[in-house]
Amino acid sequence: MNIFKKDKRKEIKNETPLERSNTSTSGQSLVKLRVFRINAVQNPNDVPHFDEFQVPVKRWTTVLDALLDAKSYQDSSIGIRYSCRMASCGSCGMKINGIPRLACYTKISDLDTNTITCEPLPNFPYIRDLVTDFSQFFDHHRSVMPFVKNKKADIPNVNELTEYEQTPQDLDKFLQFSYCIKCGLCYSACPTVATDLKFPGPQALSQAYRYLADSRDSDKSKRLKVIDTSHGIWRCHFAGSCSHVCPKGVDPALGIQLLRSHLLGLSNSEKKLAKLHDRSTNSYREGEGE
Amino acid sequence: MLLWRGSIDMTSATSAKRIDDNKNKSDRANREGLRGWLNPIIYGWERVSYWFQRLTGIFLLVYFIGHVYETSSLVSGPDAWAAMLEMTQTIGGHIFLILVIGASTFHTINGIRLIFTHSGQGLGTPGRPDYPYDPTSVNNKQRSGLWIAFILAAVAMLYGANVLFSGGE
Ligand code: HEM
Ligand code: SF4
Ligand code: FES
């Protein structure tokens, strides 16, 4: 598999999975699912190991489908966390064949192998099997104050509430970063997070930028103070891994560099951002019916 | 109007404090640690750049310290200096110098690229992501700096090898 290409975007081929998979007696293709097992909370001395399951798959079977199949019919004790099954809730992040991905968003037919290895997300403490502890990740998220703060908008009398206008151009400055589903894939891919517990990580830093770039927000200095520390934004080395693994096109690395250029006083990014990306300009115009 | 508030204190101040408290917790299980730094291939070319920039930076630092030590032999007179220079006149010494040439060329050119990317230049502008998502920051425009760094480092090493091994003929 060439990891430098986005494997999940392959065009649908006419080939049947039978051509490259083992075939069970019933003619259904099987893959080997290797699942990381640990019970870290109940038994702190538990030694992790892998359990293997043969699971039937179709062309559209996702890794989450396969795990649930193994859980339903072979070992009900497998620990997985999931909810939406459609890349919206951000609960099913795990390391699949070495790369952090969403299990519900990763088709087995796209992995080009018959052995699927599922491990918990690195840089998140274990809880059980594929379920990891997100409390520190969420603490970092909260620490950048991920909400719009505007003194003018703080109107106690509900009847006086008015619309807070924002142009489409203003919206486009931050919209992409607001698509974050807090799945933690970027946090687990980041080499700085790997060795620095106090580094906010790509998710929190790109969220700090999301609110900085929001024209409704008026409390920028406090937020910048949180990230302009010795363990803060300056520890990002633009290894780009966060943007490579992000399943929602958030491009956290872009947000971080724009935030840094803002802190360095280098950017006229506010103006520059208003120039929409070609792609987005077109889709916006289409939306307008021009 | 007070919205629902769970039992967890969600304010950023307490979050920051929890992050501090966590620092010394033995709860480091599943951290990638140095392995996370060294893992150079599965996350694309920017990760390769990160790895090489660090490797060449540390190599140059070690070389720089050795270099100060080497040149300091001058205070002991020309003979001591000449004896030091002899060390680089071996095949091993030549190969070492070629590596220094490659490392400094790569580190400088790629360092200039990183100065641009760290300042938000050449990374594209935010837009409306559509499937299939294609992050603009890991684009070929900024990445071309990495190719140039690799190519110039190779050219400089070849030139250096030519000078060192065949006297530049
Ligand atoms: C004109 C020459 C140079 C330029 C433009 C340059 C540029 C850079 C840049 C931009 C970084 C930051 C990379 C990052 O954020 O990950 C860096 C890191 C570094 N540089 Fe240089 N550098 C130069 C020369 C040197 C020299 C001569 C040495 C050694 C004496 C050196 C040692 C280092 C080290 C140890 C690092 C840290 C690597 C890391 O954190 O990954 N650099 N350099
Ligand atoms: S930035 Fe992307 S990878 Fe990171 S938490 Fe948000 S959606 Fe997940
Ligand atoms: S189950 Fe919701 S993101 Fe995968």
Short mmCIF file of N, CA and C and ligand atoms in Angstrom, two decimals, chain A residues 87 90 100 102 124 134 137 176-189 201-204 206-207 241-253, ligand 2:
data_model
loop_
_atom_site.label_atom_id
_atom_site.label_comp_id
_atom_site.label_asym_id
_atom_site.label_seq_id
_atom_site.Cartn_x
_atom_site.Cartn_y
_atom_site.Cartn_z
N ALA A 87 -18.78 8.57 10.57
CA ALA A 87 -17.72 9.59 10.66
C ALA A 87 -18.23 10.93 11.16
N GLY A 90 -16.98 10.79 16.06
CA GLY A 90 -15.58 10.78 16.46
C GLY A 90 -15.25 9.80 17.56
N PRO A 100 -3.59 5.90 12.35
CA PRO A 100 -4.82 6.28 13.04
C PRO A 100 -5.94 6.58 12.04
N LEU A 102 -10.62 6.31 11.45
CA LEU A 102 -11.92 5.98 12.02
C LEU A 102 -12.31 4.60 11.52
N PHE A 124 -3.08 8.06 23.74
CA PHE A 124 -4.24 8.10 24.63
C PHE A 124 -4.10 6.92 25.60
N PHE A 134 -9.92 9.76 26.80
CA PHE A 134 -9.81 11.04 26.09
C PHE A 134 -9.77 12.24 27.04
N PHE A 137 -7.07 14.84 26.35
CA PHE A 137 -7.33 15.47 25.04
C PHE A 137 -8.43 16.52 25.16
N GLN A 176 -13.86 25.57 7.92
CA GLN A 176 -13.19 24.29 7.77
C GLN A 176 -12.72 23.74 9.12
N PHE A 177 -12.27 24.63 10.00
CA PHE A 177 -11.78 24.17 11.30
C PHE A 177 -12.92 23.77 12.22
N SER A 178 -14.11 24.32 11.94
CA SER A 178 -15.24 23.97 12.80
C SER A 178 -15.82 22.60 12.44
N TYR A 179 -15.29 21.96 11.38
CA TYR A 179 -15.76 20.62 11.04
C TYR A 179 -15.13 19.54 11.93
N CYS A 180 -14.26 19.95 12.85
CA CYS A 180 -13.58 18.97 13.71
C CYS A 180 -14.59 18.17 14.53
N ILE A 181 -14.42 16.84 14.55
CA ILE A 181 -15.33 15.98 15.33
C ILE A 181 -14.66 15.46 16.61
N LYS A 182 -13.50 15.99 16.93
CA LYS A 182 -12.78 15.61 18.16
C LYS A 182 -12.54 14.10 18.23
N CYS A 183 -12.11 13.54 17.12
CA CYS A 183 -11.87 12.10 17.09
C CYS A 183 -10.51 11.74 17.65
N GLY A 184 -9.60 12.72 17.71
CA GLY A 184 -8.29 12.46 18.31
C GLY A 184 -7.26 11.82 17.37
N LEU A 185 -7.61 11.60 16.10
CA LEU A 185 -6.64 10.97 15.20
C LEU A 185 -5.39 11.83 15.07
N CYS A 186 -5.60 13.16 14.95
CA CYS A 186 -4.45 14.05 14.79
C CYS A 186 -3.57 14.02 16.03
N TYR A 187 -4.22 13.97 17.18
CA TYR A 187 -3.49 13.97 18.46
C TYR A 187 -2.63 12.72 18.57
N SER A 188 -3.13 11.61 18.05
CA SER A 188 -2.36 10.38 18.16
C SER A 188 -1.26 10.30 17.10
N ALA A 189 -1.38 11.08 16.01
CA ALA A 189 -0.36 11.03 14.97
C ALA A 189 0.77 12.01 15.23
N GLY A 201 -1.58 20.05 21.34
CA GLY A 201 -1.87 19.13 20.25
C GLY A 201 -2.59 19.83 19.11
N PRO A 202 -2.61 19.17 17.93
CA PRO A 202 -3.17 19.80 16.73
C PRO A 202 -4.64 20.16 16.85
N GLN A 203 -5.40 19.34 17.55
CA GLN A 203 -6.83 19.61 17.63
C GLN A 203 -7.08 20.91 18.38
N ALA A 204 -6.52 21.03 19.59
CA ALA A 204 -6.77 22.21 20.41
C ALA A 204 -6.21 23.47 19.73
N SER A 206 -5.71 24.05 16.52
CA SER A 206 -6.49 24.49 15.36
C SER A 206 -7.84 25.04 15.81
N GLN A 207 -8.34 24.57 16.94
CA GLN A 207 -9.59 25.16 17.46
C GLN A 207 -9.34 26.58 17.98
N SER A 241 1.59 15.50 10.09
CA SER A 241 0.93 14.21 10.25
C SER A 241 -0.54 14.37 10.62
N CYS A 242 -0.85 15.43 11.36
CA CYS A 242 -2.24 15.66 11.77
C CYS A 242 -3.14 15.81 10.54
N SER A 243 -2.68 16.61 9.58
CA SER A 243 -3.51 16.84 8.40
C SER A 243 -3.60 15.59 7.53
N HIS A 244 -2.55 14.75 7.57
CA HIS A 244 -2.60 13.51 6.80
C HIS A 244 -3.67 12.55 7.31
N VAL A 245 -3.89 12.52 8.63
CA VAL A 245 -4.83 11.54 9.16
C VAL A 245 -6.23 12.09 9.41
N CYS A 246 -6.40 13.41 9.40
CA CYS A 246 -7.71 13.97 9.75
C CYS A 246 -8.79 13.48 8.78
N PRO A 247 -9.87 12.88 9.30
CA PRO A 247 -10.90 12.32 8.42
C PRO A 247 -11.91 13.35 7.92
N LYS A 248 -11.82 14.59 8.40
CA LYS A 248 -12.85 15.57 8.05
C LYS A 248 -12.32 16.75 7.23
N GLY A 249 -11.08 16.67 6.78
CA GLY A 249 -10.54 17.76 5.96
C GLY A 249 -10.31 19.04 6.74
N VAL A 250 -10.13 18.90 8.08
CA VAL A 250 -9.94 20.09 8.90
C VAL A 250 -8.59 20.76 8.62
N ASP A 251 -7.60 19.98 8.25
CA ASP A 251 -6.24 20.48 8.01
C ASP A 251 -5.72 21.26 9.23
N PRO A 252 -5.60 20.57 10.39
CA PRO A 252 -5.14 21.28 11.59
C PRO A 252 -3.78 21.93 11.40
N ALA A 253 -2.90 21.33 10.61
CA ALA A 253 -1.56 21.92 10.42
C ALA A 253 -1.67 23.32 9.84
S1 SF4 C 2 -8.74 17.98 13.64
FE1 SF4 C 2 -9.43 16.21 12.41
S2 SF4 C 2 -8.22 14.46 13.24
FE2 SF4 C 2 -8.10 16.14 14.76
S3 SF4 C 2 -9.75 15.68 16.23
FE3 SF4 C 2 -10.59 17.13 14.68
S4 SF4 C 2 -11.56 15.80 13.10
FE4 SF4 C 2 -10.21 14.48 14.35
#
